[in-house]
């Protein structure tokens, strides 16, 4: 995926089993593709997004988490962490493949997705790609980019 390319559209069940269609959001959207529910780094990354949810809402942004876990696993994790955003289940890894986060069978931890996030603009184009290495600052980084994008328009 390249900057300004159209983000792949998808439909996945959320933590309650309700299908969420990505293309229906006409806002700045953050697609967060994450490892398995309960991962320590995910706790930190998700908590940062959770704790900044009010600012994301002020910036007209929807946060969508996605993992290879089942809706039941995501529900338990979302409830334990008090996440105000949807956690989507990509159990067949089709969306992970479209968003280039699946690992090759010979790679270390092939069962887990790579930790990437995408900031997608209201037109459905990739505005920014993040290879998340600092989970604690990820929410602040995305917010800074959202604020900069709003001053550009």
PDB file of C-alpha atoms in Angstrom:
ATOM      1  CA  UNK A   1       0.000   0.000   0.000  1.00  0.00           C
ATOM      2  CA  UNK A   2       1.291   3.408  -0.891  1.00  0.00           C
ATOM      3  CA  UNK A   3       0.444   6.904   0.293  1.00  0.00           C
ATOM      4  CA  UNK A   4      -2.577   8.363  -1.496  1.00  0.00           C
ATOM      5  CA  UNK A   5      -3.643   4.943  -2.806  1.00  0.00           C
ATOM      6  CA  UNK A   6      -7.169   3.776  -2.063  1.00  0.00           C
ATOM      7  CA  UNK A   7      -7.341   1.804   1.160  1.00  0.00           C
ATOM      8  CA  UNK A   8      -8.791  -1.666   0.658  1.00  0.00           C
ATOM      9  CA  UNK A   9     -12.421  -1.796   1.674  1.00  0.00           C
ATOM     10  CA  UNK A  10     -13.513  -4.633   3.930  1.00  0.00           C
ATOM     11  CA  UNK A  11     -16.291  -6.049   6.051  1.00  0.00           C
ATOM     12  CA  UNK A  12     -15.430  -7.845   9.293  1.00  0.00           C
ATOM     13  CA  UNK A  13     -17.310  -8.853  12.441  1.00  0.00           C
ATOM     14  CA  UNK A  14     -16.640  -6.761  15.510  1.00  0.00           C
ATOM     15  CA  UNK A  15     -16.278  -8.006  19.072  1.00  0.00           C
ATOM     16  CA  UNK A  16     -20.070  -8.457  19.266  1.00  0.00           C
ATOM     17  CA  UNK A  17     -20.299 -10.343  15.966  1.00  0.00           C
ATOM     18  CA  UNK A  18     -21.823  -7.354  14.108  1.00  0.00           C
ATOM     19  CA  UNK A  19     -20.403  -6.757  10.644  1.00  0.00           C
ATOM     20  CA  UNK A  20     -18.568  -3.470  10.206  1.00  0.00           C
ATOM     21  CA  UNK A  21     -18.059  -2.175   6.665  1.00  0.00           C
ATOM     22  CA  UNK A  22     -15.010   0.067   6.501  1.00  0.00           C
ATOM     23  CA  UNK A  23     -16.167   2.036   3.448  1.00  0.00           C
ATOM     24  CA  UNK A  24     -19.197   3.406   5.299  1.00  0.00           C
ATOM     25  CA  UNK A  25     -17.069   5.774   7.412  1.00  0.00           C
ATOM     26  CA  UNK A  26     -16.820   9.265   5.881  1.00  0.00           C
ATOM     27  CA  UNK A  27     -14.324  10.466   8.479  1.00  0.00           C
ATOM     28  CA  UNK A  28     -10.620  10.262   9.022  1.00  0.00           C
ATOM     29  CA  UNK A  29     -10.258   6.605  10.018  1.00  0.00           C
ATOM     30  CA  UNK A  30      -7.476   4.830  11.793  1.00  0.00           C
ATOM     31  CA  UNK A  31      -7.195   1.154  10.966  1.00  0.00           C
ATOM     32  CA  UNK A  32      -5.068  -0.451  13.627  1.00  0.00           C
ATOM     33  CA  UNK A  33      -3.937  -3.993  12.858  1.00  0.00           C
ATOM     34  CA  UNK A  34      -2.691  -5.665  16.003  1.00  0.00           C
ATOM     35  CA  UNK A  35      -1.441  -9.010  17.343  1.00  0.00           C
ATOM     36  CA  UNK A  36      -3.461 -11.366  19.449  1.00  0.00           C
ATOM     37  CA  UNK A  37      -5.769 -10.070  22.139  1.00  0.00           C
ATOM     38  CA  UNK A  38      -4.023  -9.777  25.470  1.00  0.00           C
ATOM     39  CA  UNK A  39      -0.569  -9.072  24.019  1.00  0.00           C
ATOM     40  CA  UNK A  40       1.350  -6.825  26.449  1.00  0.00           C
ATOM     41  CA  UNK A  41       2.371  -4.345  23.756  1.00  0.00           C
ATOM     42  CA  UNK A  42      -1.194  -4.231  22.512  1.00  0.00           C
ATOM     43  CA  UNK A  43      -2.326  -3.372  26.020  1.00  0.00           C
ATOM     44  CA  UNK A  44      -0.088  -0.288  25.928  1.00  0.00           C
ATOM     45  CA  UNK A  45      -1.006   0.657  22.353  1.00  0.00           C
ATOM     46  CA  UNK A  46      -4.720   0.101  22.901  1.00  0.00           C
ATOM     47  CA  UNK A  47      -4.719   1.924  26.217  1.00  0.00           C
ATOM     48  CA  UNK A  48      -3.065   4.916  24.563  1.00  0.00           C
ATOM     49  CA  UNK A  49      -5.781   4.977  21.911  1.00  0.00           C
ATOM     50  CA  UNK A  50      -8.453   4.443  24.583  1.00  0.00           C
ATOM     51  CA  UNK A  51      -7.107   7.227  26.761  1.00  0.00           C
ATOM     52  CA  UNK A  52      -7.080   9.585  23.768  1.00  0.00           C
ATOM     53  CA  UNK A  53     -10.514   8.555  22.439  1.00  0.00           C
ATOM     54  CA  UNK A  54     -12.036  11.952  23.259  1.00  0.00           C
ATOM     55  CA  UNK A  55      -9.385  13.722  21.157  1.00  0.00           C
ATOM     56  CA  UNK A  56      -9.881  11.303  18.257  1.00  0.00           C
ATOM     57  CA  UNK A  57     -13.618  12.031  18.415  1.00  0.00           C
ATOM     58  CA  UNK A  58     -12.950  15.787  18.384  1.00  0.00           C
ATOM     59  CA  UNK A  59     -10.850  15.202  15.256  1.00  0.00           C
ATOM     60  CA  UNK A  60     -13.728  13.273  13.628  1.00  0.00           C
ATOM     61  CA  UNK A  61     -11.736  10.052  13.626  1.00  0.00           C
ATOM     62  CA  UNK A  62     -12.882   6.459  14.010  1.00  0.00           C
ATOM     63  CA  UNK A  63     -10.506   3.913  15.491  1.00  0.00           C
ATOM     64  CA  UNK A  64     -10.848   0.344  14.259  1.00  0.00           C
ATOM     65  CA  UNK A  65      -8.682  -2.343  15.771  1.00  0.00           C
ATOM     66  CA  UNK A  66      -8.269  -5.603  13.880  1.00  0.00           C
ATOM     67  CA  UNK A  67      -6.697  -8.907  14.815  1.00  0.00           C
ATOM     68  CA  UNK A  68      -6.664 -12.533  13.769  1.00  0.00           C
ATOM     69  CA  UNK A  69      -8.632 -13.404  16.936  1.00  0.00           C
ATOM     70  CA  UNK A  70     -12.268 -14.471  17.152  1.00  0.00           C
ATOM     71  CA  UNK A  71     -15.039 -12.042  18.121  1.00  0.00           C
ATOM     72  CA  UNK A  72     -15.304 -13.762  21.528  1.00  0.00           C
ATOM     73  CA  UNK A  73     -11.572 -13.300  22.203  1.00  0.00           C
ATOM     74  CA  UNK A  74     -11.782  -9.670  21.090  1.00  0.00           C
ATOM     75  CA  UNK A  75     -14.851  -9.065  23.269  1.00  0.00           C
ATOM     76  CA  UNK A  76     -13.100 -10.386  26.362  1.00  0.00           C
ATOM     77  CA  UNK A  77     -10.064  -8.241  25.606  1.00  0.00           C
ATOM     78  CA  UNK A  78     -12.112  -5.105  24.819  1.00  0.00           C
ATOM     79  CA  UNK A  79     -14.074  -5.475  28.050  1.00  0.00           C
ATOM     80  CA  UNK A  80     -10.952  -6.105  30.130  1.00  0.00           C
ATOM     81  CA  UNK A  81      -9.285  -2.999  28.678  1.00  0.00           C
ATOM     82  CA  UNK A  82     -12.459  -0.867  28.515  1.00  0.00           C
ATOM     83  CA  UNK A  83     -11.830  -0.042  24.857  1.00  0.00           C
ATOM     84  CA  UNK A  84     -14.351   2.416  23.368  1.00  0.00           C
ATOM     85  CA  UNK A  85     -13.542   1.325  19.800  1.00  0.00           C
ATOM     86  CA  UNK A  86     -14.377  -1.732  17.744  1.00  0.00           C
ATOM     87  CA  UNK A  87     -12.042  -4.726  17.629  1.00  0.00           C
ATOM     88  CA  UNK A  88     -12.568  -6.524  14.341  1.00  0.00           C
ATOM     89  CA  UNK A  89     -11.942 -10.225  13.754  1.00  0.00           C
ATOM     90  CA  UNK A  90      -9.954 -11.186  10.672  1.00  0.00           C
ATOM     91  CA  UNK A  91      -9.731 -14.900  11.402  1.00  0.00           C
ATOM     92  CA  UNK A  92      -9.100 -15.858   7.762  1.00  0.00           C
ATOM     93  CA  UNK A  93      -6.413 -13.136   7.492  1.00  0.00           C
ATOM     94  CA  UNK A  94      -7.887 -11.768   4.257  1.00  0.00           C
ATOM     95  CA  UNK A  95      -7.861  -8.160   5.466  1.00  0.00           C
ATOM     96  CA  UNK A  96      -4.428  -8.637   7.013  1.00  0.00           C
ATOM     97  CA  UNK A  97      -3.195  -9.743   3.615  1.00  0.00           C
ATOM     98  CA  UNK A  98      -4.780  -6.710   1.898  1.00  0.00           C
ATOM     99  CA  UNK A  99      -3.168  -4.407   4.465  1.00  0.00           C
ATOM    100  CA  UNK A 100       0.193  -6.186   4.110  1.00  0.00           C
ATOM    101  CA  UNK A 101       0.558  -7.260   7.743  1.00  0.00           C
ATOM    102  CA  UNK A 102       0.646 -11.046   7.453  1.00  0.00           C
ATOM    103  CA  UNK A 103       3.966 -12.768   7.949  1.00  0.00           C
ATOM    104  CA  UNK A 104       5.443 -15.418   5.691  1.00  0.00           C
ATOM    105  CA  UNK A 105       5.456 -18.974   7.109  1.00  0.00           C
ATOM    106  CA  UNK A 106       9.259 -18.917   7.566  1.00  0.00           C
ATOM    107  CA  UNK A 107       9.296 -15.644   9.499  1.00  0.00           C
ATOM    108  CA  UNK A 108       9.472 -15.371  13.271  1.00  0.00           C
ATOM    109  CA  UNK A 109       5.942 -15.466  14.775  1.00  0.00           C
ATOM    110  CA  UNK A 110       4.137 -16.229  11.489  1.00  0.00           C
ATOM    111  CA  UNK A 111       0.828 -16.644  13.330  1.00  0.00           C
ATOM    112  CA  UNK A 112       0.768 -12.960  14.359  1.00  0.00           C
ATOM    113  CA  UNK A 113       0.332  -9.884  12.161  1.00  0.00           C
ATOM    114  CA  UNK A 114       2.983  -7.216  11.937  1.00  0.00           C
ATOM    115  CA  UNK A 115       2.144  -4.122  13.978  1.00  0.00           C
ATOM    116  CA  UNK A 116       1.036  -1.495  11.449  1.00  0.00           C
ATOM    117  CA  UNK A 117      -1.556   1.266  11.468  1.00  0.00           C
ATOM    118  CA  UNK A 118      -3.004   3.294   8.655  1.00  0.00           C
ATOM    119  CA  UNK A 119      -4.484   6.767   8.796  1.00  0.00           C
ATOM    120  CA  UNK A 120      -7.098   6.874   6.073  1.00  0.00           C
ATOM    121  CA  UNK A 121      -8.646  10.130   4.853  1.00  0.00           C
ATOM    122  CA  UNK A 122     -12.369  10.771   4.269  1.00  0.00           C
ATOM    123  CA  UNK A 123     -11.931   9.898   0.576  1.00  0.00           C
ATOM    124  CA  UNK A 124     -10.665   6.444   1.531  1.00  0.00           C
ATOM    125  CA  UNK A 125      -7.030   7.130   0.642  1.00  0.00           C
ATOM    126  CA  UNK A 126      -3.997   6.188   2.716  1.00  0.00           C
ATOM    127  CA  UNK A 127      -2.834   9.409   4.341  1.00  0.00           C
ATOM    128  CA  UNK A 128      -0.166   7.868   6.552  1.00  0.00           C
ATOM    129  CA  UNK A 129       1.293   4.442   7.296  1.00  0.00           C
ATOM    130  CA  UNK A 130       2.819   3.625  10.675  1.00  0.00           C
ATOM    131  CA  UNK A 131       5.136   0.752  11.406  1.00  0.00           C
ATOM    132  CA  UNK A 132       4.485   0.883  15.122  1.00  0.00           C
ATOM    133  CA  UNK A 133       7.609   0.392  17.210  1.00  0.00           C
ATOM    134  CA  UNK A 134       6.839   2.793  20.067  1.00  0.00           C
ATOM    135  CA  UNK A 135       3.409   1.688  21.254  1.00  0.00           C
ATOM    136  CA  UNK A 136       3.318   4.214  24.106  1.00  0.00           C
ATOM    137  CA  UNK A 137       3.556   7.218  21.777  1.00  0.00           C
ATOM    138  CA  UNK A 138       1.481   5.833  18.902  1.00  0.00           C
ATOM    139  CA  UNK A 139      -1.770   7.617  19.813  1.00  0.00           C
ATOM    140  CA  UNK A 140       0.026  10.956  20.221  1.00  0.00           C
ATOM    141  CA  UNK A 141       1.801  10.455  16.873  1.00  0.00           C
ATOM    142  CA  UNK A 142      -1.492   9.808  15.072  1.00  0.00           C
ATOM    143  CA  UNK A 143      -3.161  12.779  16.773  1.00  0.00           C
ATOM    144  CA  UNK A 144      -0.299  15.066  15.710  1.00  0.00           C
ATOM    145  CA  UNK A 145      -0.697  13.867  12.115  1.00  0.00           C
ATOM    146  CA  UNK A 146      -4.469  14.387  12.266  1.00  0.00           C
ATOM    147  CA  UNK A 147      -4.015  17.916  13.585  1.00  0.00           C
ATOM    148  CA  UNK A 148      -1.465  18.680  10.856  1.00  0.00           C
ATOM    149  CA  UNK A 149      -3.793  17.258   8.190  1.00  0.00           C
ATOM    150  CA  UNK A 150      -6.609  19.516   9.375  1.00  0.00           C
ATOM    151  CA  UNK A 151      -4.443  22.618   9.094  1.00  0.00           C
ATOM    152  CA  UNK A 152      -3.515  21.584   5.519  1.00  0.00           C
ATOM    153  CA  UNK A 153      -7.143  21.695   4.388  1.00  0.00           C
TER     154      UNK A 153
END
